[in-house]
CSV table of C-alpha atoms and ligand atoms in Angstrom, one decimal:
chain,number,residue,atom,x,y,z
A,1,MET,CA,-42.5,109.8,14.5
A,2,LYS,CA,-44.6,106.9,13.1
A,3,VAL,CA,-42.8,105.1,10.4
A,4,LEU,CA,-44.1,102.4,7.8
A,5,VAL,CA,-41.9,100.1,6.0
A,6,ILE,CA,-43.2,98.4,2.8
A,7,GLY,CA,-41.9,94.8,2.1
A,8,SER,CA,-41.4,91.4,3.6
A,9,GLY,CA,-37.7,90.3,3.0
A,10,GLY,CA,-34.4,90.3,4.7
A,11,ARG,CA,-33.8,93.8,3.5
A,12,GLU,CA,-37.0,95.0,5.1
A,13,HIS,CA,-36.1,93.3,8.4
A,14,ALA,CA,-32.7,95.0,8.4
A,15,LEU,CA,-34.3,98.3,7.8
A,16,CYS,CA,-36.8,97.7,10.5
A,17,TRP,CA,-34.0,96.5,12.8
A,18,ALA,CA,-32.1,99.8,12.3
A,19,LEU,CA,-35.1,102.0,12.4
A,20,ALA,CA,-36.4,100.3,15.7
A,21,ALA,CA,-33.1,101.5,17.2
A,22,SER,CA,-33.8,105.1,16.4
A,23,PRO,CA,-35.0,107.2,19.4
A,24,LEU,CA,-36.9,109.3,16.9
A,25,VAL,CA,-39.2,106.5,15.9
A,26,GLU,CA,-42.2,106.4,18.1
A,27,ARG,CA,-44.0,103.5,16.4
A,28,LEU,CA,-42.9,101.2,13.7
A,29,TYR,CA,-45.1,99.4,11.4
A,30,CYS,CA,-44.3,97.0,8.4
A,31,ALA,CA,-46.5,95.9,5.6
A,32,PRO,CA,-46.8,93.0,5.2
A,33,GLY,CA,-43.6,92.0,7.2
A,34,ASN,CA,-42.6,88.6,8.3
A,35,ALA,CA,-42.2,86.5,11.6
A,36,GLY,CA,-38.9,88.2,12.3
A,37,ILE,CA,-40.0,91.7,11.6
A,38,ALA,CA,-42.8,91.2,14.0
A,39,ALA,CA,-40.2,91.6,16.9
A,40,ASP,CA,-39.3,95.1,15.7
A,41,ALA,CA,-42.4,96.4,14.2
A,42,GLU,CA,-46.2,95.9,14.1
A,43,CYS,CA,-46.9,94.0,11.0
A,44,LEU,CA,-50.0,95.1,8.8
A,45,ALA,CA,-51.4,92.4,6.5
A,46,ILE,CA,-51.3,94.5,3.5
A,47,ASP,CA,-49.5,93.5,0.2
A,48,ALA,CA,-46.7,95.8,-1.0
A,49,MET,CA,-48.6,96.3,-4.3
A,50,ASP,CA,-51.8,97.2,-2.6
A,51,PHE,CA,-51.5,100.9,-3.0
A,52,ASP,CA,-55.1,101.7,-1.8
A,53,GLY,CA,-54.6,99.5,1.3
A,54,ILE,CA,-51.2,101.3,2.1
A,55,VAL,CA,-52.7,104.8,1.7
A,56,ARG,CA,-55.6,103.8,3.9
A,57,ALA,CA,-53.2,102.4,6.6
A,58,CYS,CA,-51.2,105.6,6.5
A,59,GLY,CA,-54.4,107.4,7.5
A,60,GLU,CA,-55.6,105.0,10.1
A,61,HIS,CA,-52.1,104.8,11.8
A,62,ARG,CA,-51.2,108.4,11.2
A,63,ILE,CA,-48.0,107.5,9.5
A,64,ASP,CA,-45.6,110.4,9.1
A,65,PHE,CA,-43.0,108.6,6.9
A,66,VAL,CA,-43.1,105.6,4.5
A,67,VAL,CA,-39.8,103.6,3.6
A,68,VAL,CA,-40.3,101.6,0.5
A,69,GLY,CA,-38.2,98.5,0.4
A,70,PRO,CA,-38.6,96.5,-3.0
A,71,GLU,CA,-38.6,97.7,-6.5
A,72,GLY,CA,-42.0,96.5,-7.6
A,73,PRO,CA,-44.0,99.2,-5.7
A,74,LEU,CA,-41.5,101.9,-6.8
A,75,VAL,CA,-41.6,101.1,-10.4
A,76,ALA,CA,-45.4,100.9,-10.2
A,77,GLY,CA,-45.5,104.4,-8.7
A,78,LEU,CA,-46.2,103.9,-4.9
A,79,VAL,CA,-44.2,107.1,-4.0
A,80,ASP,CA,-46.1,109.1,-6.6
A,81,ARG,CA,-49.4,107.8,-5.1
A,82,LEU,CA,-48.2,108.5,-1.5
A,83,SER,CA,-47.1,112.0,-2.4
A,84,ALA,CA,-50.5,112.7,-4.0
A,85,ALA,CA,-51.9,111.8,-0.6
A,86,ARG,CA,-49.4,114.3,1.0
A,87,ILE,CA,-47.6,111.3,2.8
A,88,LYS,CA,-43.8,111.5,2.8
A,89,ALA,CA,-41.9,108.7,1.4
A,90,PHE,CA,-38.5,107.3,0.9
A,91,GLY,CA,-37.8,106.1,-2.5
A,92,PRO,CA,-37.9,107.3,-6.1
A,93,ARG,CA,-41.0,108.3,-8.0
A,94,ALA,CA,-41.9,106.0,-11.0
A,95,ASN,CA,-40.3,108.2,-13.6
A,96,ALA,CA,-36.9,107.8,-11.8
A,97,ALA,CA,-37.6,104.1,-10.9
A,98,ALA,CA,-37.2,103.6,-14.7
A,99,LEU,CA,-33.5,103.3,-14.0
A,100,GLU,CA,-34.4,99.7,-12.7
A,101,GLY,CA,-37.7,99.2,-14.5
A,102,SER,CA,-36.3,99.4,-17.9
A,103,LYS,CA,-32.8,98.3,-18.9
A,104,GLY,CA,-33.2,99.9,-22.2
A,105,PHE,CA,-34.0,103.4,-20.6
A,106,THR,CA,-30.8,103.1,-18.4
A,107,LYS,CA,-28.6,102.0,-21.4
A,108,ASP,CA,-30.0,104.9,-23.5
A,109,LEU,CA,-29.3,107.3,-20.7
A,110,CYS,CA,-25.7,106.0,-20.3
A,111,ALA,CA,-25.0,106.4,-24.1
A,112,LYS,CA,-26.6,110.0,-24.1
A,113,TYR,CA,-24.5,111.2,-21.1
A,114,GLY,CA,-21.3,109.3,-21.6
A,115,ILE,CA,-21.6,106.9,-18.6
A,116,PRO,CA,-19.3,103.8,-18.9
A,117,THR,CA,-21.3,100.5,-19.6
A,118,ALA,CA,-21.3,97.6,-21.9
A,119,ARG,CA,-21.9,98.4,-25.5
A,120,TYR,CA,-25.4,97.3,-26.4
A,121,ARG,CA,-28.5,97.7,-28.6
A,122,ARG,CA,-32.3,97.5,-27.9
A,123,PHE,CA,-34.6,95.1,-29.9
A,124,THR,CA,-38.2,94.1,-30.2
A,125,ASP,CA,-37.8,91.7,-33.1
A,126,ALA,CA,-35.8,88.5,-33.0
A,127,SER,CA,-34.0,88.5,-36.4
A,128,SER,CA,-32.4,91.8,-36.0
A,129,ALA,CA,-31.4,91.0,-32.3
A,130,LYS,CA,-29.8,87.7,-33.7
A,131,ALA,CA,-28.0,89.5,-36.4
A,132,PHE,CA,-26.5,91.9,-33.8
A,133,ALA,CA,-25.5,89.0,-31.5
A,134,ARG,CA,-23.8,87.4,-34.3
A,135,SER,CA,-21.7,90.5,-34.9
A,136,MET,CA,-20.3,90.0,-31.4
A,137,ALA,CA,-17.9,87.3,-30.0
A,138,PRO,CA,-19.3,85.2,-27.2
A,139,PRO,CA,-20.1,85.4,-24.4
A,140,ILE,CA,-22.9,87.6,-25.3
A,141,VAL,CA,-25.3,89.0,-22.7
A,142,VAL,CA,-29.2,89.0,-23.5
A,143,LYS,CA,-31.4,90.7,-21.1
A,144,ALA,CA,-35.4,91.1,-20.8
A,145,ASP,CA,-36.0,94.9,-20.7
A,146,GLY,CA,-38.2,94.9,-17.7
A,147,LEU,CA,-38.4,93.5,-14.1
A,148,ALA,CA,-37.9,89.9,-14.1
A,149,ALA,CA,-37.0,89.1,-10.4
A,150,GLY,CA,-33.3,88.9,-11.3
A,151,LYS,CA,-34.0,86.0,-13.8
A,152,GLY,CA,-34.2,88.0,-17.0
A,153,VAL,CA,-30.4,87.9,-17.8
A,154,VAL,CA,-28.7,85.2,-19.9
A,155,ILE,CA,-24.9,85.0,-20.4
A,156,ALA,CA,-24.8,83.0,-23.7
A,157,ALA,CA,-21.6,81.0,-24.3
A,158,SER,CA,-22.4,80.7,-28.0
A,159,HIS,CA,-24.2,82.3,-30.8
A,160,ALA,CA,-26.8,79.4,-30.7
A,161,GLU,CA,-27.3,80.0,-26.9
A,162,ALA,CA,-27.9,83.7,-27.7
A,163,ASP,CA,-30.5,82.8,-30.3
A,164,GLN,CA,-32.3,80.6,-27.9
A,165,ALA,CA,-32.3,83.4,-25.3
A,166,ILE,CA,-33.6,85.9,-27.7
A,167,ASP,CA,-36.4,83.6,-28.8
A,168,ASP,CA,-37.2,82.7,-25.2
A,169,ILE,CA,-37.5,86.3,-23.9
A,170,LEU,CA,-39.4,87.6,-27.1
A,171,GLY,CA,-41.5,84.5,-27.0
A,172,GLY,CA,-43.0,85.6,-23.7
A,173,ARG,CA,-41.1,83.8,-21.0
A,174,PHE,CA,-40.9,86.8,-18.9
A,175,GLY,CA,-44.5,88.2,-19.9
A,176,ALA,CA,-44.5,91.9,-20.5
A,177,ALA,CA,-41.0,92.4,-19.1
A,178,GLY,CA,-39.7,90.7,-22.2
A,179,ALA,CA,-41.6,92.5,-24.9
A,180,GLU,CA,-38.2,94.2,-25.5
A,181,LEU,CA,-34.6,93.1,-25.0
A,182,VAL,CA,-31.1,94.4,-24.7
A,183,VAL,CA,-28.2,92.6,-26.3
A,184,GLU,CA,-24.9,93.7,-24.8
A,185,GLU,CA,-21.1,93.1,-24.7
A,186,PHE,CA,-19.8,90.8,-21.8
A,187,LEU,CA,-17.9,92.7,-19.2
A,188,ASP,CA,-15.1,90.8,-17.5
A,189,GLY,CA,-13.9,91.6,-14.0
A,190,GLU,CA,-15.2,91.4,-10.3
A,191,GLU,CA,-18.7,92.6,-9.4
A,192,VAL,CA,-19.4,95.1,-6.8
A,193,SER,CA,-22.6,96.6,-5.3
A,194,TYR,CA,-22.3,100.3,-4.7
A,195,PHE,CA,-24.8,102.5,-2.8
A,196,ALA,CA,-25.3,106.1,-2.9
A,197,LEU,CA,-28.3,108.4,-1.6
A,198,SER,CA,-29.6,111.2,-3.6
A,199,ASP,CA,-32.2,113.8,-2.9
A,200,GLY,CA,-32.5,114.7,-6.6
A,201,SER,CA,-29.4,116.8,-6.8
A,202,ASP,CA,-26.9,116.1,-4.0
A,203,VAL,CA,-25.3,112.8,-3.6
A,204,LEU,CA,-24.3,111.1,-0.4
A,205,PRO,CA,-22.1,108.1,-0.8
A,206,LEU,CA,-22.8,105.1,1.2
A,207,ILE,CA,-20.6,102.0,1.1
A,208,ALA,CA,-19.9,99.1,-1.1
A,209,ALA,CA,-20.7,95.4,-0.6
A,210,GLN,CA,-20.2,92.2,-2.6
A,211,ASP,CA,-23.1,89.7,-3.3
A,212,HIS,CA,-22.8,86.0,-4.2
A,213,LYS,CA,-25.5,85.5,-7.0
A,214,ARG,CA,-25.0,81.9,-7.8
A,215,VAL,CA,-26.6,79.2,-5.7
A,216,GLY,CA,-23.6,76.9,-5.2
A,217,ASP,CA,-20.2,77.0,-3.4
A,218,GLY,CA,-17.5,78.3,-5.8
A,219,ASP,CA,-20.1,80.6,-7.6
A,220,THR,CA,-21.6,77.6,-9.4
A,221,GLY,CA,-25.2,76.8,-10.5
A,222,PRO,CA,-28.1,79.0,-11.4
A,223,ASN,CA,-28.5,82.7,-10.4
A,224,THR,CA,-30.4,83.5,-7.3
A,225,GLY,CA,-31.5,86.7,-5.6
A,226,GLY,CA,-28.3,86.6,-3.6
A,227,MET,CA,-26.9,83.9,-1.2
A,228,GLY,CA,-24.7,86.1,1.0
A,229,ALA,CA,-22.8,89.3,1.1
A,230,TYR,CA,-20.1,91.3,2.8
A,231,SER,CA,-18.8,94.9,3.2
A,232,PRO,CA,-16.3,96.3,2.7
A,233,ALA,CA,-15.5,95.1,-0.7
A,234,PRO,CA,-11.7,95.0,-0.9
A,235,VAL,CA,-11.6,95.2,-4.6
A,236,PHE,CA,-13.4,98.6,-4.4
A,237,ASP,CA,-10.4,100.8,-3.4
A,238,ALA,CA,-10.7,104.5,-2.8
A,239,ALA,CA,-9.5,105.3,-6.3
A,240,THR,CA,-12.2,103.1,-7.9
A,241,GLU,CA,-14.7,104.6,-5.5
A,242,ARG,CA,-13.8,108.0,-6.7
A,243,ARG,CA,-14.0,107.2,-10.4
A,244,THR,CA,-17.4,105.5,-9.8
A,245,LEU,CA,-18.8,108.6,-8.1
A,246,ASP,CA,-17.2,111.1,-10.7
A,247,GLU,CA,-17.9,108.9,-13.9
A,248,ILE,CA,-21.0,107.1,-13.1
A,249,ILE,CA,-23.1,108.1,-10.0
A,250,ARG,CA,-23.0,111.9,-10.2
A,251,PRO,CA,-23.4,112.0,-14.0
A,252,THR,CA,-26.4,109.8,-13.5
A,253,ILE,CA,-28.1,111.9,-10.8
A,254,LYS,CA,-27.3,115.2,-13.0
A,255,ALA,CA,-28.6,113.5,-16.1
A,256,MET,CA,-31.8,112.3,-14.4
A,257,ALA,CA,-32.4,116.0,-13.1
A,258,THR,CA,-31.8,117.2,-16.7
A,259,GLU,CA,-34.3,114.7,-18.2
A,260,GLY,CA,-37.0,115.9,-15.6
A,261,ARG,CA,-36.8,112.7,-13.6
A,262,PRO,CA,-35.0,113.7,-10.5
A,263,PHE,CA,-33.8,110.6,-8.5
A,264,CYS,CA,-34.7,110.7,-4.8
A,265,GLY,CA,-33.7,107.7,-2.9
A,266,VAL,CA,-31.0,105.1,-2.7
A,267,LEU,CA,-29.1,104.4,-5.9
A,268,PHE,CA,-27.7,100.8,-6.2
A,269,ALA,CA,-25.1,100.6,-8.8
A,270,GLY,CA,-24.3,96.9,-9.9
A,271,LEU,CA,-20.7,97.6,-11.2
A,272,MET,CA,-18.1,95.5,-13.0
A,273,ILE,CA,-14.6,96.4,-12.0
A,274,THR,CA,-12.8,95.8,-15.3
A,275,ARG,CA,-9.3,96.4,-16.2
A,276,GLU,CA,-10.2,99.8,-17.6
A,277,GLY,CA,-12.0,100.8,-14.5
A,278,PRO,CA,-15.6,100.5,-13.1
A,279,LYS,CA,-18.4,100.0,-15.6
A,280,LEU,CA,-22.1,100.0,-15.0
A,281,ILE,CA,-23.9,96.6,-15.3
A,282,GLU,CA,-27.3,97.9,-14.1
A,283,TYR,CA,-29.0,100.1,-11.6
A,284,ASN,CA,-31.4,99.2,-8.9
A,285,VAL,CA,-33.4,101.9,-7.3
A,286,ARG,CA,-33.5,100.4,-3.7
A,287,PHE,CA,-31.3,98.8,-1.4
A,288,GLY,CA,-29.8,95.3,-2.2
A,289,ASP,CA,-31.0,92.2,-0.6
A,290,PRO,CA,-28.9,90.8,1.2
A,291,GLU,CA,-26.4,93.8,0.7
A,292,CYS,CA,-28.7,96.0,2.9
A,293,GLN,CA,-28.2,93.7,5.9
A,294,VAL,CA,-24.4,94.2,6.0
A,295,ILE,CA,-24.9,98.0,5.2
A,296,VAL,CA,-27.1,98.6,8.2
A,297,MET,CA,-24.9,96.5,10.5
A,298,ARG,CA,-21.9,98.8,9.7
A,299,LEU,CA,-23.9,102.1,9.9
A,300,PHE,CA,-23.2,103.7,13.2
A,301,SER,CA,-25.4,106.8,12.6
A,302,ASP,CA,-29.2,106.8,13.3
A,303,ILE,CA,-30.8,105.7,10.0
A,304,LEU,CA,-34.1,107.7,10.3
A,305,PRO,CA,-32.6,111.3,9.8
A,306,VAL,CA,-30.6,110.1,6.9
A,307,LEU,CA,-33.8,108.6,5.1
A,308,LEU,CA,-35.7,111.7,6.0
A,309,ALA,CA,-33.1,114.1,4.8
A,310,THR,CA,-33.2,112.2,1.4
A,311,ALA,CA,-36.9,112.6,1.1
A,312,ASP,CA,-36.8,116.3,2.3
A,313,GLY,CA,-34.1,117.2,-0.2
A,314,VAL,CA,-31.6,118.4,2.5
A,315,LEU,CA,-28.9,115.6,2.1
A,316,ARG,CA,-26.1,118.2,2.0
A,317,HIS,CA,-26.6,118.6,5.8
A,318,VAL,CA,-26.0,114.9,6.6
A,319,ASP,CA,-22.7,113.3,7.6
A,320,LEU,CA,-22.7,109.5,8.2
A,321,ARG,CA,-20.6,107.6,10.5
A,322,TRP,CA,-19.7,104.0,9.9
A,323,ARG,CA,-18.2,101.2,11.9
A,324,ARG,CA,-14.7,100.1,11.0
A,325,GLU,CA,-15.6,96.5,11.4
A,326,ALA,CA,-16.5,94.4,8.5
A,327,ALA,CA,-19.9,92.7,8.2
A,328,LEU,CA,-20.9,89.5,6.5
A,329,VAL,CA,-24.3,87.8,6.0
A,330,VAL,CA,-25.0,84.1,5.0
A,331,VAL,CA,-28.4,83.4,3.4
A,332,MET,CA,-30.2,80.3,4.4
A,333,ALA,CA,-32.6,79.1,1.7
A,334,ALA,CA,-35.1,76.3,1.4
A,335,ASN,CA,-33.8,73.1,-0.2
A,336,GLY,CA,-34.3,73.2,-3.9
A,337,TYR,CA,-34.2,77.1,-4.2
A,338,PRO,CA,-34.0,78.8,-6.6
A,339,GLU,CA,-36.3,76.0,-8.2
A,340,GLN,CA,-38.9,74.1,-6.6
A,341,TYR,CA,-39.0,74.2,-2.8
A,342,ARG,CA,-41.3,73.4,0.1
A,343,LYS,CA,-42.9,75.9,2.4
A,344,GLY,CA,-44.0,75.2,6.0
A,345,THR,CA,-40.9,73.4,7.3
A,346,PRO,CA,-40.0,74.0,10.9
A,347,ILE,CA,-37.1,76.1,12.0
A,348,SER,CA,-35.4,76.3,15.7
A,349,GLY,CA,-32.3,77.4,17.3
A,350,LEU,CA,-32.5,81.2,16.5
A,351,ASP,CA,-31.9,82.0,20.2
A,352,ALA,CA,-28.7,79.9,20.2
A,353,ALA,CA,-27.5,81.7,16.9
A,354,ALA,CA,-27.9,85.1,18.7
A,355,LYS,CA,-26.0,83.6,21.7
A,356,ALA,CA,-23.3,82.7,19.4
A,357,GLY,CA,-23.0,86.3,18.5
A,358,ALA,CA,-25.0,86.3,15.2
A,359,THR,CA,-27.8,88.8,14.2
A,360,VAL,CA,-30.7,86.9,12.3
A,361,PHE,CA,-32.7,88.8,9.8
A,362,HIS,CA,-35.8,87.0,8.6
A,363,ALA,CA,-36.9,86.8,5.0
A,364,GLY,CA,-39.5,84.1,4.1
A,365,THR,CA,-40.6,83.2,7.6
A,366,MET,CA,-44.1,83.0,9.4
A,367,ARG,CA,-45.6,81.6,12.6
A,368,GLU,CA,-47.7,78.7,12.5
A,369,GLN,CA,-49.6,78.0,15.9
A,370,GLY,CA,-46.6,79.8,17.5
A,371,ALA,CA,-43.9,77.8,15.8
A,372,LEU,CA,-41.6,79.3,13.4
A,373,VAL,CA,-41.8,77.9,9.7
A,374,ALA,CA,-40.3,78.6,6.3
A,375,ASN,CA,-42.5,80.6,3.9
A,376,GLY,CA,-40.3,81.3,0.9
A,377,GLY,CA,-37.2,80.6,-1.0
A,378,ARG,CA,-34.7,82.7,0.7
A,379,VAL,CA,-35.7,82.4,4.5
A,380,LEU,CA,-33.0,83.6,7.0
A,381,ASN,CA,-30.0,85.9,6.9
A,382,VAL,CA,-27.3,85.2,9.5
A,383,ALA,CA,-25.1,88.2,9.9
A,384,ALA,CA,-22.2,89.2,12.0
A,385,LEU,CA,-19.6,91.9,12.5
A,386,GLY,CA,-15.7,91.1,12.8
A,387,ALA,CA,-12.5,92.9,12.9
A,388,SER,CA,-11.9,91.3,9.4
A,389,ILE,CA,-14.2,89.6,6.8
A,390,ALA,CA,-12.6,86.3,7.9
A,391,GLU,CA,-13.7,87.0,11.5
A,392,ALA,CA,-17.1,88.1,10.6
A,393,LYS,CA,-17.5,85.1,8.5
A,394,GLU,CA,-16.5,82.8,11.3
A,395,ARG,CA,-19.2,84.5,13.7
A,396,ALA,CA,-21.9,84.3,11.0
A,397,TYR,CA,-21.4,80.5,10.4
A,398,ARG,CA,-21.3,79.9,14.2
A,399,GLY,CA,-24.7,81.3,14.0
A,400,VAL,CA,-25.8,79.4,11.1
A,401,ASP,CA,-24.6,76.1,12.7
A,402,ALA,CA,-26.7,76.9,15.8
A,403,ILE,CA,-29.8,77.0,13.7
A,404,ARG,CA,-31.8,73.8,13.3
A,405,TRP,CA,-33.5,73.6,9.9
A,406,PRO,CA,-33.2,70.2,8.0
A,407,ASP,CA,-35.1,71.5,5.0
A,408,GLY,CA,-32.7,74.5,4.5
A,409,PHE,CA,-29.2,75.0,3.1
A,410,CYS,CA,-26.7,77.8,2.7
A,411,ARG,CA,-23.3,78.3,0.8
A,412,ARG,CA,-20.3,77.7,3.1
A,413,ASP,CA,-17.9,80.0,1.1
A,414,ILE,CA,-19.4,83.6,1.6
A,415,GLY,CA,-16.6,86.0,1.5
A,416,TRP,CA,-14.1,83.8,-0.4
A,417,ARG,CA,-12.7,86.5,-2.7
A,418,ALA,CA,-12.3,89.0,0.1
A,419,ILE,CA,-10.7,86.6,2.5
A,420,ALA,CA,-8.3,85.4,-0.2
A,421,ARG,CA,-7.3,89.0,-0.5
A,422,GLU,CA,-7.0,89.5,3.2
A,423,ARG,CA,-4.9,86.4,3.3
A,424,ALA,CA,-2.6,87.7,0.4
A,425,LYS,CA,-1.9,90.9,2.4
A,426,PRO,CA,1.6,91.0,4.1
B,501,AMP,P1,-28.6,92.1,-13.8
B,501,AMP,O1,-29.9,91.5,-13.4
B,501,AMP,O2,-28.5,93.0,-14.9
B,501,AMP,O3,-27.8,92.3,-12.5
B,501,AMP,O4,-27.6,90.8,-14.3
B,501,AMP,C1,-27.6,89.7,-13.6
B,501,AMP,C2,-26.1,89.2,-13.5
B,501,AMP,O5,-25.7,89.0,-14.9
B,501,AMP,C3,-25.2,90.4,-13.0
B,501,AMP,O6,-25.1,90.4,-11.6
B,501,AMP,C4,-23.8,89.9,-13.7
B,501,AMP,O7,-23.4,88.9,-13.0
B,501,AMP,C5,-24.3,89.3,-15.0
B,501,AMP,N1,-24.3,90.2,-16.0
B,501,AMP,C6,-25.1,91.2,-16.5
B,501,AMP,N2,-24.7,92.0,-17.5
B,501,AMP,C7,-23.4,91.6,-17.8
B,501,AMP,C8,-22.5,92.0,-18.6
B,501,AMP,N3,-22.7,93.0,-19.6
B,501,AMP,N4,-21.3,91.3,-18.6
B,501,AMP,C9,-21.0,90.4,-17.6
B,501,AMP,N5,-21.8,90.0,-16.8
B,501,AMP,C10,-23.1,90.5,-16.7
B,502,LIG,N1,-28.6,91.2,-4.2
B,502,LIG,C1,-28.9,91.8,-5.4
B,502,LIG,C2,-30.2,92.6,-5.4
B,502,LIG,O1,-30.7,93.0,-4.4
B,502,LIG,O2,-30.6,92.9,-6.5
């Protein structure tokens, strides 16, 4: 089978790495890909939002199946477009991708179907948003409605900060994504990323992971796309998983079908594990990045039949096998990320990292006259398996320390919560 993956990040490298291992994949392509993906797939110089280019490439290369990585093309309707051209694809149609494309849509769905989430209201005008914020005790959460590359959320420590955030968002700081906003209650607890596949009716649970959103050690500094992840997530025990499936995931899949928006693809629930149980922070309609990297490392089954069964509506026939080991990934980013950073800085030592037992997934990398250089904010993902999260961490950092990239940095404490839990165990 000829498969095309859409995207160019660490998530897409992880998907290509897993797909390349499938005996069912005859040829693997990625658009646009990156320097690391080029080792597993043939990269096509087509932007993920260039739908005409993608459809054309599917014809030229006789692609049988397209796997869409990022949310941008899903929300903009790439799967609808491919389906109109009779090309099979993994990922939700635009009307179901609204679960990520509009926070207000998701909040209204939760309210209508009794899915546990933070108390909220939607606004398009600043004075009523501020009045509602004033009725709540800080911290208060203010969110741009649309896609804002993970930057559209402000946790305001005071009413004055909430006012400022409301003015910023409605004042156009996030463009059209901020024409509307959500003001919601702050949820206290530990965050978990949980993943499940759905073919529109059936649900196949995957596994949970935990991400580290802040840029600095000890979870300090500004939010990023994610600086490292691990799986399993010790806070997410079997009882919490059962509640998440019964109270959040299955009711959502059922609600989406009832609303005439069947969800087909991977549903990524950003959860807060509160004292009262799991609550939904937000949905994403794709794999997490860097969570996907640890998920594929723990997946023992061939990934292709699973993704195909999701697209074909036959998930009930699929049974997955997972490795018992833990996986952990450390993100290496360009100095200055998530603010200003330089591109084009040289990177070496990836062979040594592999020799040290790590698997390196590329994100923002490219080749310049044959040499590997940085080409983005998040640049490399150094991952490893281990008998425990502590062991996976040790191996991953051995890989990190083998890499020479003076213009990059990483957090040194990925996994700290889980490792503290492992240590506390008798
Ligand atoms: P989101 O883009 O919705 O994932 O929000 C980004 C981050 O903001 C989340 O990962 C949480 O850390 C935090 N966050 C969002 N909503 C809430 C909430 N209601 N309570 C507490 N933290 C939140
Ligand atoms: N790592 C969080 C995300 O992919 O949205």
